[in-house]
């Protein structure tokens, strides 16, 4: 009778169907429970552990000790509540959070069965910003590259940028080597492409938006990179909004005051992935983002540029140039690019291994 119980901290609440009503979902196992309003009231008061004798119903009535013990035992068996001791009680919110755990569990289920693919409305692999005020072709940017092993050993984040602009040829090569479309994979109707970085199913949902503050021969502003045509589509001239965007997503996360000459705003057009992978969509987008960021790091290192990714993201894309697409995109990452300052350490606080264990 002295055992205490609390609500399973991994539960999340969903609105079910017209017949299900309110549904509790275990974010780890994805088990679903249709619950009555009375039980919700009980669980709401069980964020802190309670003894069976302290259990109170919504109207304030308390069940008898044996009835309460039996009810809690049944809820514990189902996974809705759990027995706890003092060592298990913490005040900090769970990390990962229940919604994050639910996304992780959904990602383990795999993609959508091929027989269910709807080939009528396949999202196109190419996004055309027809509202762009100008289209600017980029140089091909051909040149020799350093050995891959050397790039992997040299890759690092650099946050100190020189005041000199990034060259337009360097920017063209950076975008071309890291993201340009090489060709189609499979039938054209499936809209799968091959690019320098990996993407689940060749779906490549990530769109690259270049915030060019200081690029030689390029007017300051926001641009969309078209990886098919290898050009920039100008969406917005430089203004206070873009300045604020750089400070929020680049300067603050890196604890620096001076913004880079170029920053990349990565946005995922999630329907490209959702069409094929369903519940895996968000998880797969994050993995694709990691692949692209590493590719960008290696290309920037090859070009002698200073790269730095940041993971600060917006719950909803805020830039004015994305206003028509806000329901279709998820902001996933940022990438700063510039020439390294003379004083910039190539690897701050780096200490090579000397064979001795710490």
XYZ file of C-alpha atoms in Angstrom:
358
model
C 0.000 0.000 0.000
C 3.042 2.312 0.303
C 4.042 2.118 -3.361
C 3.799 5.443 -5.155
C 2.809 5.993 -8.778
C 3.125 8.775 -11.319
C 1.921 9.373 -14.849
C 4.143 7.849 -17.521
C 6.245 10.902 -18.517
C 6.471 9.662 -22.115
C 2.733 10.024 -22.767
C 1.475 12.560 -25.280
C -2.122 13.573 -25.942
C -3.761 13.323 -29.360
C -7.199 14.035 -30.691
C -8.493 10.737 -31.988
C -11.236 10.068 -34.499
C -14.874 10.921 -33.945
C -15.304 7.554 -32.216
C -12.006 7.440 -30.311
C -12.223 10.832 -28.624
C -9.059 11.748 -26.738
C -6.157 9.327 -27.193
C -3.028 8.840 -25.101
C 0.065 7.741 -27.024
C 3.168 6.215 -25.470
C 5.886 8.072 -27.373
C 8.381 5.214 -26.991
C 6.234 2.284 -28.076
C 3.502 4.198 -29.982
C 0.834 2.223 -28.086
C -2.453 4.107 -28.148
C -5.097 4.294 -25.426
C -8.578 5.761 -25.773
C -9.317 7.369 -22.404
C -12.294 8.910 -20.674
C -12.341 12.434 -19.330
C -12.346 11.199 -15.727
C -9.055 9.356 -16.234
C -7.478 12.435 -17.826
C -8.294 14.380 -14.694
C -6.652 11.700 -12.542
C -3.512 11.624 -14.704
C -3.302 15.397 -14.688
C -2.799 15.250 -10.922
C -0.165 12.512 -11.199
C 2.755 14.454 -12.661
C 4.163 14.088 -9.132
C 4.091 10.635 -7.472
C 1.065 9.807 -5.330
C 0.162 7.048 -2.926
C -2.965 5.026 -3.687
C -4.628 6.653 -0.679
C -3.982 10.103 -2.227
C -5.675 9.266 -5.515
C -8.569 11.638 -6.205
C -11.133 11.583 -8.979
C -12.192 14.656 -10.934
C -15.117 15.409 -8.628
C -12.858 15.200 -5.573
C -14.124 11.787 -4.501
C -11.464 9.293 -3.428
C -11.765 5.539 -4.134
C -11.130 3.076 -1.345
C -7.526 1.924 -0.754
C -7.994 -1.493 -2.344
C -9.902 -0.036 -5.314
C -7.212 2.618 -5.823
C -4.407 0.052 -5.614
C -6.158 -2.197 -8.135
C -6.775 0.722 -10.531
C -3.157 1.900 -10.397
C -1.877 -1.652 -10.853
C -3.997 -2.007 -14.020
C -2.805 1.362 -15.344
C 0.804 0.399 -14.588
C 0.402 -2.901 -16.449
C -0.881 -0.974 -19.468
C 2.010 1.494 -19.258
C -0.123 4.568 -18.507
C 1.357 5.069 -15.020
C 4.526 3.721 -13.431
C 5.635 2.855 -9.883
C 8.486 5.079 -8.674
C 10.836 5.547 -5.790
C 12.475 8.765 -4.613
C 15.589 8.210 -6.741
C 13.500 8.258 -9.931
C 11.788 11.582 -9.230
C 13.354 14.496 -11.100
C 12.002 17.947 -11.779
C 13.791 18.508 -15.093
C 11.756 17.937 -18.272
C 12.542 14.682 -20.074
C 15.179 14.813 -22.760
C 14.466 13.670 -25.415
C 10.942 15.023 -25.009
C 7.916 12.787 -25.670
C 7.214 14.343 -29.110
C 10.853 13.774 -30.092
C 10.636 10.170 -28.948
C 7.456 9.720 -30.991
C 9.203 10.982 -34.120
C 12.091 8.610 -33.426
C 9.720 5.656 -32.999
C 7.874 6.505 -36.224
C 11.187 6.641 -38.090
C 11.840 2.999 -37.219
C 8.775 1.832 -39.139
C 10.264 2.308 -42.590
C 8.823 3.895 -45.694
C 5.471 3.507 -47.407
C 4.807 0.218 -49.192
C 5.554 0.557 -52.907
C 2.038 -0.577 -53.778
C 0.686 2.531 -52.031
C 2.791 5.065 -53.929
C 0.599 7.656 -55.581
C 2.430 8.427 -58.814
C -0.110 11.057 -59.840
C 0.976 13.798 -57.455
C 4.691 13.224 -57.013
C 6.257 16.459 -55.686
C 8.748 17.780 -58.244
C 12.448 17.677 -57.437
C 12.985 21.203 -58.722
C 11.599 24.340 -57.107
C 11.259 27.351 -59.371
C 10.868 30.747 -57.709
C 8.979 32.427 -60.520
C 8.564 35.525 -58.365
C 12.341 36.146 -58.473
C 13.307 39.610 -59.649
C 16.509 38.478 -61.343
C 18.330 35.286 -62.353
C 22.109 35.314 -62.066
C 24.157 32.485 -63.655
C 27.013 31.196 -61.516
C 30.528 30.416 -62.755
C 31.216 26.737 -63.227
C 34.128 27.080 -60.825
C 36.306 24.262 -62.103
C 39.594 23.635 -60.330
C 41.854 21.134 -58.642
C 40.946 19.619 -55.283
C 43.017 18.511 -52.330
C 43.078 14.813 -51.353
C 40.016 13.668 -49.411
C 42.097 12.403 -46.474
C 43.645 15.857 -46.098
C 40.219 17.549 -46.190
C 38.828 15.205 -43.548
C 41.786 15.928 -41.285
C 41.572 19.699 -41.827
C 37.811 20.150 -41.526
C 36.808 22.390 -38.642
C 34.367 25.157 -37.767
C 35.763 28.698 -38.074
C 33.788 31.598 -36.627
C 36.161 34.503 -37.311
C 35.744 35.973 -40.776
C 37.818 38.477 -42.701
C 36.069 41.613 -43.923
C 36.931 40.797 -47.532
C 34.011 39.621 -49.700
C 33.707 36.042 -50.891
C 34.503 35.777 -54.588
C 31.611 34.991 -56.913
C 33.704 32.228 -58.523
C 34.332 30.714 -55.083
C 30.633 30.865 -54.217
C 29.754 29.273 -57.556
C 32.195 26.435 -57.003
C 31.085 25.976 -53.397
C 27.419 25.584 -54.405
C 28.198 23.516 -57.483
C 30.527 21.077 -55.750
C 28.318 20.631 -52.698
C 24.790 20.607 -54.134
C 24.527 20.689 -57.937
C 22.313 18.022 -59.518
C 24.326 15.440 -61.443
C 21.404 13.641 -63.072
C 18.199 11.654 -62.663
C 17.813 8.328 -60.866
C 15.284 5.901 -62.328
C 12.226 6.970 -64.329
C 11.789 10.750 -64.666
C 8.275 10.536 -63.210
C 9.706 9.500 -59.815
C 11.648 12.789 -59.543
C 14.698 11.240 -57.865
C 18.053 12.914 -58.448
C 21.723 12.288 -57.769
C 23.640 15.057 -56.011
C 26.973 15.249 -54.150
C 25.410 14.496 -50.746
C 23.271 11.498 -49.889
C 19.483 11.686 -49.495
C 16.982 8.946 -48.723
C 15.452 7.650 -51.938
C 17.110 10.443 -53.920
C 14.338 12.763 -52.762
C 16.607 15.705 -51.798
C 14.113 17.928 -50.016
C 16.688 20.530 -48.951
C 16.556 23.910 -50.663
C 19.496 26.314 -50.331
C 18.819 29.991 -49.703
C 21.914 32.206 -49.885
C 22.029 35.327 -47.748
C 24.784 37.208 -49.562
C 25.947 40.175 -47.502
C 29.331 40.596 -49.155
C 29.992 38.656 -52.376
C 32.050 40.139 -55.189
C 29.958 41.176 -58.211
C 26.719 40.122 -56.504
C 24.249 42.682 -55.110
C 23.567 42.027 -51.412
C 20.352 40.145 -50.807
C 18.618 36.788 -50.435
C 18.860 34.268 -53.271
C 17.600 30.783 -54.029
C 20.145 28.374 -55.483
C 18.769 26.346 -58.396
C 20.891 23.163 -58.424
C 19.577 22.153 -61.853
C 20.497 25.337 -63.742
C 23.339 26.350 -61.384
C 22.070 29.876 -60.966
C 20.851 32.198 -58.222
C 17.335 33.613 -58.244
C 17.172 36.935 -56.405
C 14.279 37.006 -53.952
C 14.939 40.000 -51.714
C 17.427 42.879 -51.539
C 19.488 43.220 -48.374
C 17.520 44.914 -45.619
C 17.105 45.043 -41.846
C 15.196 41.740 -41.860
C 18.088 39.821 -43.422
C 20.518 41.511 -41.062
C 18.405 40.372 -38.103
C 18.136 36.871 -39.562
C 21.920 36.526 -39.738
C 22.325 37.752 -36.171
C 19.636 35.408 -34.795
C 20.707 32.266 -36.620
C 24.461 32.732 -37.011
C 25.911 35.304 -34.609
C 23.987 34.448 -31.449
C 24.439 30.658 -31.673
C 28.195 31.073 -32.317
C 28.617 33.850 -29.698
C 30.137 36.223 -32.256
C 29.358 39.841 -33.057
C 30.359 40.058 -36.705
C 28.189 38.290 -39.303
C 29.784 36.308 -42.123
C 29.852 37.548 -45.738
C 27.559 34.637 -46.686
C 25.132 32.500 -44.747
C 23.000 29.619 -45.948
C 19.401 29.144 -44.790
C 18.464 25.485 -45.314
C 14.758 24.737 -45.716
C 13.274 21.294 -46.392
C 10.242 20.908 -48.655
C 8.878 18.055 -46.616
C 6.289 16.729 -49.086
C 9.094 15.444 -51.317
C 10.050 13.023 -48.561
C 6.611 12.441 -47.060
C 5.256 11.179 -50.388
C 7.568 8.165 -50.174
C 8.504 7.751 -46.501
C 5.468 8.753 -44.443
C 6.259 8.662 -40.723
C 10.007 8.665 -41.378
C 9.828 12.102 -42.995
C 11.221 14.402 -40.320
C 13.875 11.964 -39.163
C 15.028 11.403 -42.739
C 15.169 15.154 -43.396
C 17.450 15.579 -40.380
C 19.754 12.830 -41.639
C 19.870 14.378 -45.107
C 20.699 17.716 -43.468
C 23.700 16.182 -41.723
C 24.932 14.721 -45.019
C 24.655 18.074 -46.802
C 26.333 20.017 -43.991
C 29.309 17.651 -43.974
C 29.585 17.963 -47.753
C 29.516 21.758 -47.433
C 32.222 21.620 -44.764
C 34.515 19.547 -46.973
C 33.989 21.729 -50.047
C 34.567 24.928 -48.046
C 37.735 23.426 -46.578
C 38.916 22.505 -50.076
C 38.401 26.115 -51.187
C 40.218 27.562 -48.182
C 37.049 29.216 -46.890
C 35.910 29.507 -43.287
C 32.801 27.373 -42.654
C 30.552 27.068 -39.616
C 27.177 25.337 -39.290
C 24.623 26.254 -36.646
C 21.625 24.221 -35.540
C 19.434 27.122 -34.386
C 16.113 26.699 -36.189
C 12.833 28.552 -36.431
C 9.592 26.719 -35.574
C 8.153 28.361 -38.685
C 10.234 29.862 -41.466
C 10.170 33.630 -40.913
C 11.936 35.175 -43.934
C 9.750 37.341 -46.122
C 11.134 35.599 -49.213
C 9.573 32.337 -47.984
C 6.144 33.763 -47.180
C 4.385 31.908 -50.061
C 5.939 28.613 -48.955
C 5.722 28.695 -45.160
C 3.253 25.819 -44.937
C 5.465 23.677 -47.161
C 8.893 24.098 -45.592
C 10.746 23.211 -42.401
C 13.803 25.241 -41.445
C 16.544 22.752 -40.530
C 19.982 24.424 -40.331
C 22.259 27.345 -41.194
C 25.764 27.547 -42.601
C 28.152 30.492 -42.389
C 30.788 31.053 -45.056
C 33.594 33.561 -45.503
C 37.312 34.047 -45.761
C 39.099 33.216 -42.517
C 40.387 36.171 -40.544
C 44.160 36.354 -40.117
C 43.667 35.846 -36.386
C 41.220 32.956 -36.753
C 42.500 29.757 -35.151
C 42.128 26.853 -37.539
C 41.234 24.551 -34.641
C 40.541 26.373 -31.361
C 41.744 24.486 -28.275
C 42.704 21.509 -30.455
C 45.059 19.030 -28.807
C 46.196 16.077 -30.944
C 46.230 12.644 -29.382
C 49.659 11.619 -28.178
C 48.892 8.027 -27.364
C 48.362 8.674 -23.656
C 44.920 8.065 -22.236
C 43.253 10.957 -20.363
